[in-house]
CSV table of C-alpha atoms in Angstrom, one decimal:
chain,number,residue,atom,x,y,z
A,1,MET,CA,132.1,15.0,10.0
A,2,SER,CA,128.4,14.3,9.6
A,3,ARG,CA,125.8,17.0,8.8
A,4,SER,CA,124.2,16.6,12.2
A,5,ALA,CA,127.5,16.9,14.0
A,6,ARG,CA,128.3,20.1,12.1
A,7,TYR,CA,124.9,21.5,13.1
A,8,VAL,CA,125.4,20.8,16.8
A,9,LEU,CA,128.9,22.4,16.7
A,10,GLY,CA,127.4,25.4,14.8
A,11,GLN,CA,124.6,25.9,17.4
A,12,CYS,CA,126.8,25.2,20.4
A,13,LYS,CA,129.8,27.4,19.8
A,14,TRP,CA,130.9,26.7,23.4
A,15,LEU,CA,131.0,22.9,22.9
A,16,PRO,CA,134.7,22.7,22.0
A,17,ILE,CA,135.8,24.7,25.1
A,18,ALA,CA,133.4,22.6,27.3
A,19,ILE,CA,135.0,19.4,26.0
A,20,ALA,CA,138.5,20.9,26.5
A,21,THR,CA,137.5,21.9,30.1
A,22,ALA,CA,136.3,18.3,30.8
A,23,VAL,CA,139.5,16.9,29.4
A,24,MET,CA,141.6,19.3,31.6
A,25,ILE,CA,139.6,18.3,34.7
A,26,THR,CA,140.3,14.7,34.0
A,27,ILE,CA,144.0,15.2,33.5
A,28,LEU,CA,144.4,17.3,36.6
A,29,SER,CA,142.4,14.9,38.7
A,30,PHE,CA,145.0,12.2,37.9
A,31,ALA,CA,147.9,14.7,38.4
A,32,SER,CA,146.8,15.8,41.9
A,33,PRO,CA,144.6,13.9,44.4
A,34,VAL,CA,143.6,17.3,45.9
A,35,PHE,CA,142.1,18.6,42.7
A,36,LEU,CA,138.7,16.8,42.9
A,37,THR,CA,137.9,18.0,46.4
A,38,PRO,CA,134.7,20.1,46.7
A,39,SER,CA,136.7,22.9,48.4
A,40,ASN,CA,139.1,23.1,45.5
A,41,PHE,CA,136.3,23.2,42.9
A,42,GLN,CA,134.5,25.9,44.9
A,43,SER,CA,137.8,27.9,44.9
A,44,ILE,CA,138.1,27.6,41.2
A,45,LEU,CA,134.5,28.9,40.6
A,46,VAL,CA,135.1,31.8,43.0
A,47,GLN,CA,138.5,32.7,41.3
A,48,SER,CA,137.0,32.5,37.8
A,49,SER,CA,134.0,34.6,38.7
A,50,ILE,CA,135.9,37.9,38.4
A,51,THR,CA,137.3,37.1,34.9
A,52,ALA,CA,134.0,35.5,33.8
A,53,ILE,CA,131.9,38.6,34.8
A,54,MET,CA,134.2,40.8,32.8
A,55,ALA,CA,134.1,38.3,29.9
A,56,VAL,CA,130.4,38.7,29.5
A,57,GLY,CA,130.8,42.4,28.8
A,58,MET,CA,133.8,41.8,26.6
A,59,THR,CA,131.8,39.3,24.5
A,60,PHE,CA,129.3,42.1,23.6
A,61,ILE,CA,132.2,44.4,22.6
A,62,ILE,CA,133.9,41.8,20.4
A,63,LEU,CA,130.6,40.8,18.9
A,64,THR,CA,130.5,44.2,17.3
A,65,ALA,CA,134.0,43.7,16.0
A,66,GLY,CA,135.5,45.9,18.7
A,67,ILE,CA,137.9,45.3,21.6
A,68,ASP,CA,138.6,46.9,24.9
A,69,ILE,CA,142.2,46.8,26.3
A,70,SER,CA,141.3,49.3,29.1
A,71,VAL,CA,139.0,47.0,31.2
A,72,GLY,CA,141.9,46.2,33.6
A,73,ALA,CA,142.5,50.0,34.1
A,74,ILE,CA,138.7,50.6,34.6
A,75,LEU,CA,138.8,47.9,37.2
A,76,PHE,CA,141.8,49.6,38.9
A,77,PHE,CA,140.3,53.1,38.8
A,78,THR,CA,136.9,51.8,40.1
A,79,SER,CA,138.7,50.1,43.0
A,80,ALA,CA,140.8,53.2,43.7
A,81,LEU,CA,137.7,55.5,43.7
A,82,PHE,CA,135.7,53.2,46.0
A,83,ALA,CA,138.6,52.9,48.5
A,84,LYS,CA,139.2,56.6,48.4
A,85,LEU,CA,135.5,57.5,49.0
A,86,MET,CA,135.2,54.9,51.7
A,87,MET,CA,138.2,56.4,53.5
A,88,GLU,CA,136.9,60.0,53.2
A,89,THR,CA,133.1,59.5,53.6
A,90,GLY,CA,132.6,56.2,55.3
A,91,SER,CA,129.4,55.7,53.3
A,92,TYR,CA,129.0,52.4,51.4
A,93,ALA,CA,126.1,53.9,49.4
A,94,VAL,CA,128.1,56.8,48.2
A,95,ALA,CA,131.2,54.8,47.4
A,96,PHE,CA,129.3,51.9,45.7
A,97,THR,CA,127.1,54.2,43.6
A,98,ALA,CA,130.0,56.5,42.5
A,99,ALA,CA,132.2,53.5,41.6
A,100,ILE,CA,129.7,51.7,39.5
A,101,LEU,CA,128.6,54.9,37.7
A,102,CYS,CA,132.2,55.9,37.1
A,103,ALA,CA,133.0,52.4,35.7
A,104,THR,CA,130.0,52.6,33.3
A,105,GLY,CA,131.0,56.2,32.4
A,106,LEU,CA,134.6,55.2,31.5
A,107,GLY,CA,133.3,52.4,29.2
A,108,LEU,CA,130.8,54.9,27.7
A,109,LEU,CA,133.7,57.2,27.1
A,110,ASN,CA,135.6,54.5,25.2
A,111,GLY,CA,132.5,53.9,23.0
A,112,LEU,CA,132.1,57.6,22.2
A,113,PHE,CA,135.7,57.9,21.1
A,114,VAL,CA,135.3,54.8,18.9
A,115,VAL,CA,132.0,55.9,17.3
A,116,ARG,CA,132.2,59.7,17.2
A,117,PHE,CA,135.9,60.1,16.2
A,118,ARG,CA,136.1,56.8,14.3
A,119,ILE,CA,139.3,55.8,16.0
A,120,SER,CA,140.3,52.2,16.0
A,121,PRO,CA,139.0,50.4,19.2
A,122,LEU,CA,142.5,49.0,19.8
A,123,ILE,CA,144.2,52.4,19.7
A,124,THR,CA,141.4,54.1,21.6
A,125,THR,CA,141.4,51.7,24.5
A,126,LEU,CA,145.1,51.3,24.6
A,127,ALA,CA,145.3,55.1,25.1
A,128,THR,CA,142.5,55.2,27.7
A,129,TYR,CA,144.3,52.3,29.5
A,130,SER,CA,147.2,54.5,30.3
A,131,ILE,CA,144.9,57.5,31.1
A,132,PHE,CA,142.6,55.5,33.5
A,133,ARG,CA,145.5,53.8,35.3
A,134,GLY,CA,147.5,57.0,35.6
A,135,ALA,CA,144.5,58.8,37.0
A,136,ALA,CA,143.9,56.1,39.6
A,137,ILE,CA,147.5,56.3,40.8
A,138,HIS,CA,147.3,60.1,40.9
A,139,LEU,CA,144.0,59.8,42.9
A,140,THR,CA,145.4,57.6,45.6
A,141,GLY,CA,149.0,58.7,45.5
A,142,ALA,CA,150.0,55.1,44.7
A,143,GLN,CA,149.1,54.1,48.3
A,144,ASN,CA,147.6,50.8,49.5
A,145,ILE,CA,144.2,51.7,51.0
A,146,PRO,CA,142.4,49.1,53.2
A,147,VAL,CA,138.7,48.7,53.0
A,148,PRO,CA,136.4,48.0,56.0
A,149,ARG,CA,136.2,44.4,57.1
A,150,GLU,CA,132.4,44.4,56.4
A,151,MET,CA,133.3,44.8,52.7
A,152,GLY,CA,134.7,41.3,52.7
A,153,PHE,CA,131.1,39.9,52.6
A,154,LEU,CA,130.9,40.8,48.9
A,155,GLY,CA,134.0,38.7,48.1
A,156,ASN,CA,133.8,36.0,50.7
A,157,GLY,CA,130.2,35.9,52.0
A,158,ARG,CA,127.6,33.2,51.3
A,159,ILE,CA,123.9,33.2,50.7
A,160,PHE,CA,122.2,29.8,51.2
A,161,GLY,CA,125.7,28.3,51.4
A,162,ILE,CA,126.7,29.5,47.9
A,163,PRO,CA,129.6,32.0,47.7
A,164,LEU,CA,128.3,35.5,46.8
A,165,PRO,CA,130.7,36.0,43.8
A,166,ILE,CA,129.3,32.8,42.2
A,167,LEU,CA,125.7,34.1,42.6
A,168,ILE,CA,126.7,37.5,41.1
A,169,LEU,CA,128.2,35.7,38.2
A,170,ALA,CA,125.1,33.6,37.7
A,171,VAL,CA,122.9,36.8,37.6
A,172,VAL,CA,125.3,38.5,35.1
A,173,LEU,CA,125.4,35.4,32.9
A,174,VAL,CA,121.6,35.1,32.8
A,175,ILE,CA,121.1,38.7,32.0
A,176,GLY,CA,123.8,38.6,29.3
A,177,LEU,CA,122.3,35.5,27.8
A,178,TYR,CA,118.9,37.1,27.7
A,179,LEU,CA,120.2,40.3,26.0
A,180,LEU,CA,122.2,38.3,23.5
A,181,THR,CA,119.5,35.7,22.5
A,182,SER,CA,116.1,37.2,23.2
A,183,THR,CA,116.3,41.0,22.4
A,184,ARG,CA,116.8,43.2,19.4
A,185,PHE,CA,120.0,44.4,21.1
A,186,GLY,CA,121.6,41.0,20.6
A,187,ILE,CA,120.5,40.9,16.9
A,188,TYR,CA,121.9,44.4,16.3
A,189,MET,CA,125.2,43.4,17.9
A,190,ARG,CA,125.7,40.4,15.6
A,191,ALA,CA,124.6,42.5,12.6
A,192,ILE,CA,127.1,45.2,13.3
A,193,GLY,CA,129.8,42.6,13.8
A,194,ASN,CA,129.1,40.9,10.5
A,195,SER,CA,129.0,44.2,8.6
A,196,ALA,CA,128.7,47.6,10.1
A,197,ARG,CA,128.2,49.1,6.7
A,198,SER,CA,125.2,46.9,5.9
A,199,ALA,CA,123.8,47.6,9.4
A,200,ARG,CA,124.0,51.3,8.7
A,201,GLU,CA,122.3,50.9,5.3
A,202,SER,CA,119.6,48.9,7.1
A,203,LYS,CA,119.0,51.9,9.4
A,204,LEU,CA,120.1,50.0,12.5
A,205,PRO,CA,121.2,52.1,15.5
A,206,VAL,CA,124.9,51.3,15.0
A,207,HIS,CA,126.3,54.1,17.1
A,208,SER,CA,124.0,53.7,20.0
A,209,VAL,CA,124.5,49.9,20.2
A,210,THR,CA,128.3,50.2,19.9
A,211,ILE,CA,128.4,52.8,22.7
A,212,ALA,CA,126.1,50.6,24.8
A,213,THR,CA,128.4,47.6,24.5
A,214,TYR,CA,131.4,49.5,25.8
A,215,ALA,CA,129.3,51.0,28.6
A,216,ILE,CA,128.2,47.4,29.6
A,217,GLY,CA,131.8,46.4,29.5
A,218,GLY,CA,132.7,49.2,31.9
A,219,PHE,CA,129.7,48.3,34.1
A,220,VAL,CA,130.7,44.7,34.6
A,221,SER,CA,134.3,45.7,35.1
A,222,GLY,CA,133.1,47.9,38.0
A,223,ILE,CA,131.2,44.9,39.5
A,224,ALA,CA,134.3,42.7,39.2
A,225,ALA,CA,136.4,45.5,40.7
A,226,LEU,CA,134.4,45.6,43.9
A,227,ILE,CA,134.4,41.8,44.3
A,228,LEU,CA,138.2,41.7,43.8
A,229,LEU,CA,138.6,44.6,46.2
A,230,ALA,CA,136.6,42.8,48.8
A,231,ARG,CA,138.6,39.5,48.3
A,232,VAL,CA,142.0,41.1,48.7
A,233,GLY,CA,140.9,43.4,51.6
A,234,GLY,CA,142.0,46.7,50.1
A,235,LEU,CA,143.5,48.6,47.2
A,236,GLN,CA,146.8,47.5,45.8
A,237,SER,CA,148.8,49.2,43.1
A,238,GLY,CA,149.0,45.9,41.0
A,239,ILE,CA,145.3,45.3,40.8
A,240,GLY,CA,144.0,44.7,37.3
A,241,ILE,CA,147.4,44.5,35.6
A,242,GLY,CA,147.1,42.0,32.7
A,243,ILE,CA,143.6,40.9,33.4
A,244,GLU,CA,142.4,42.4,30.1
A,245,PHE,CA,144.3,39.8,28.2
A,246,THR,CA,143.0,37.0,30.3
A,247,VAL,CA,139.4,38.2,29.7
A,248,ILE,CA,140.0,38.5,25.9
A,249,ALA,CA,141.5,35.0,25.9
A,250,ALA,CA,138.5,33.6,27.7
A,251,VAL,CA,136.1,35.2,25.2
A,252,ILE,CA,138.0,33.8,22.2
A,253,LEU,CA,138.4,30.4,23.7
A,254,GLY,CA,134.7,30.4,24.3
A,255,GLY,CA,133.9,30.6,20.6
A,256,THR,CA,133.4,34.3,20.0
A,257,LYS,CA,134.9,35.3,16.7
A,258,LEU,CA,137.6,38.0,17.0
A,259,THR,CA,136.3,39.6,13.8
A,260,GLY,CA,132.8,39.9,15.4
A,261,GLY,CA,129.3,38.8,14.4
A,262,SER,CA,129.3,35.5,16.2
A,263,GLY,CA,129.7,34.5,19.9
A,264,THR,CA,128.2,33.2,23.1
A,265,VAL,CA,128.4,34.4,26.7
A,266,VAL,CA,128.2,30.8,28.0
A,267,GLY,CA,131.4,29.9,26.1
A,268,SER,CA,133.1,33.0,27.5
A,269,VAL,CA,132.3,32.0,31.1
A,270,ILE,CA,133.5,28.4,30.4
A,271,GLY,CA,136.6,29.9,28.8
A,272,ALA,CA,137.3,31.9,32.0
A,273,MET,CA,136.9,28.7,34.1
A,274,PHE,CA,139.3,26.9,31.7
A,275,LEU,CA,142.0,29.5,32.2
A,276,VAL,CA,141.6,29.3,36.0
A,277,LEU,CA,141.8,25.5,35.8
A,278,ILE,CA,145.2,25.9,34.2
A,279,ASP,CA,146.4,28.2,36.9
A,280,ASN,CA,145.0,25.9,39.6
A,281,GLY,CA,146.6,22.9,38.1
A,282,LEU,CA,150.0,24.6,37.8
A,283,ASN,CA,149.7,25.7,41.4
A,284,LEU,CA,148.8,22.1,42.6
A,285,MET,CA,151.9,20.8,40.7
A,286,ASN,CA,154.1,23.5,42.4
A,287,ALA,CA,155.1,25.0,39.0
A,288,SER,CA,157.2,28.1,38.9
A,289,PRO,CA,155.2,31.3,39.1
A,290,TYR,CA,157.0,32.5,35.9
A,291,VAL,CA,155.4,29.7,34.0
A,292,TYR,CA,151.9,31.1,34.5
A,293,ASP,CA,152.4,34.0,32.1
A,294,ILE,CA,154.0,31.8,29.5
A,295,VAL,CA,151.1,29.4,29.6
A,296,ARG,CA,148.5,32.2,29.4
A,297,GLY,CA,150.3,33.8,26.5
A,298,SER,CA,150.5,30.5,24.7
A,299,VAL,CA,146.8,29.8,25.2
A,300,LEU,CA,145.8,33.3,23.9
A,301,LEU,CA,148.0,32.8,20.8
A,302,ALA,CA,146.6,29.4,20.2
A,303,ALA,CA,143.0,30.7,20.6
A,304,VAL,CA,143.6,33.6,18.2
A,305,ALA,CA,145.2,31.2,15.7
A,306,VAL,CA,142.3,28.8,15.8
A,307,ASP,CA,139.9,31.6,15.4
A,308,ARG,CA,141.7,32.9,12.4
A,309,ILE,CA,142.0,29.5,10.7
A,310,SER,CA,138.3,29.0,11.3
A,311,ALA,CA,137.4,32.4,9.8
A,312,LEU,CA,139.6,31.6,6.7
A,313,ARG,CA,137.9,28.3,6.2
A,314,GLN,CA,134.4,29.8,6.5
A,315,GLN,CA,135.4,32.5,4.0
A,316,LYS,CA,136.6,29.9,1.5
A,317,THR,CA,133.4,28.0,1.9
A,318,ALA,CA,131.3,31.1,1.4
A,319,ASP,CA,133.3,32.1,-1.7
A,320,ARG,CA,132.8,28.6,-3.2
A,321,GLN,CA,129.1,28.7,-2.5
A,322,ARG,CA,128.8,32.2,-4.0
A,323,ARG,CA,130.6,31.2,-7.2
A,324,ALA,CA,128.4,28.1,-7.5
A,325,SER,CA,125.2,30.1,-7.0
A,326,LEU,CA,126.4,32.7,-9.6
A,327,PHE,CA,127.1,30.0,-12.2
A,328,GLY,CA,123.8,28.3,-11.4
A,329,ALA,CA,121.8,31.5,-11.8
A,330,ALA,CA,123.5,32.2,-15.1
A,331,GLY,CA,122.9,28.7,-16.4
A,332,VAL,CA,126.6,28.1,-16.8
A,333,THR,CA,128.1,24.7,-16.5
A,334,VAL,CA,131.7,24.6,-15.7
A,335,ARG,CA,133.4,21.7,-17.6
A,336,ARG,CA,137.0,20.7,-17.4
A,337,GLN,CA,138.6,21.1,-20.9
A,338,PRO,CA,141.0,18.4,-22.1
A,339,VAL,CA,144.6,19.5,-22.0
A,340,PRO,CA,145.9,19.7,-25.6
A,341,THR,CA,149.0,17.6,-26.3
A,342,LYS,CA,151.8,18.8,-28.5
A,343,GLN,CA,152.2,16.6,-31.7
A,344,ILE,CA,155.8,15.8,-32.7
A,345,PRO,CA,156.4,16.4,-36.5
A,346,GLY,CA,156.5,13.1,-38.5
A,347,GLU,CA,154.1,11.3,-36.1
A,348,THR,CA,150.5,10.5,-37.0
A,349,THR,CA,147.5,10.3,-34.7
A,350,GLY,CA,146.1,7.2,-36.4
A,351,GLY,CA,148.3,4.9,-34.4
A,352,GLY,CA,149.1,2.7,-37.5
A,353,SER,CA,152.5,2.3,-39.3
């Protein structure tokens, strides 16, 4: 691969998933004549908006070398709280404000546990996943609660002919892109992901930034929860189950390193669309519903494997460069020594008889 090609791939971490998405679109367009219709494409964008919105927040968390398994439970608890408050108060303002603040607070709580108690993010969020989901079921009594029909505008409404979920996704993406590329917050996230110890030694606000990323993850999960609640028309006990793994897969597919320090929100959004494309294609081909989970799991495993292989290659390259620079600084030239050969007694080295 040429140097210029490597540079482009290095700068556009989302390019591989963009190419894969284009290939997938091409394949599905031949597999089903319905696929290329405008209505189907619009449906794909709307379906992917919920996962993509959550993937922006997850990108921030993984950038700091963290992870949040509880986002699906946060989504469920937010939906339950909103539906319960709407049923009891009838006030959109109260229900909406309480739901978003609660979602942000739950993410903030995850961050506090990770930072203050130095518990592994995986263990922390795995525990809070059970706590949040159990609390939501206790709050609603495991009942299905309908929401007012006017709420449907958030999930199915249009502004200037564009579905509202797509507009909300565009706003979240632009804000996320700005935070990541044009603020100190983005620089701090990448620095923490590369080396939290070095970031602390450089006096960076490691704790504050880490907590903020989990709070942002909770906030966007709350937004996604309200969109999903509006689309399905009410609270259902199965809302949010398994969505955390789809979100993580989208982020990894989008080019964000699972070990932290490098990533892009654009790639995460494209990764979410890629996963919805797979579901849409399977649906158009009348595939068995049980195949969906198999495909999603396989894609997630492949994404993690590719990320790990890429990390190992980068580590080897860095080690090679480090050794070369050390030898160069010391003025040492590494020469290959000839391998000595064992001489058989009675033979001479002169070659004559």
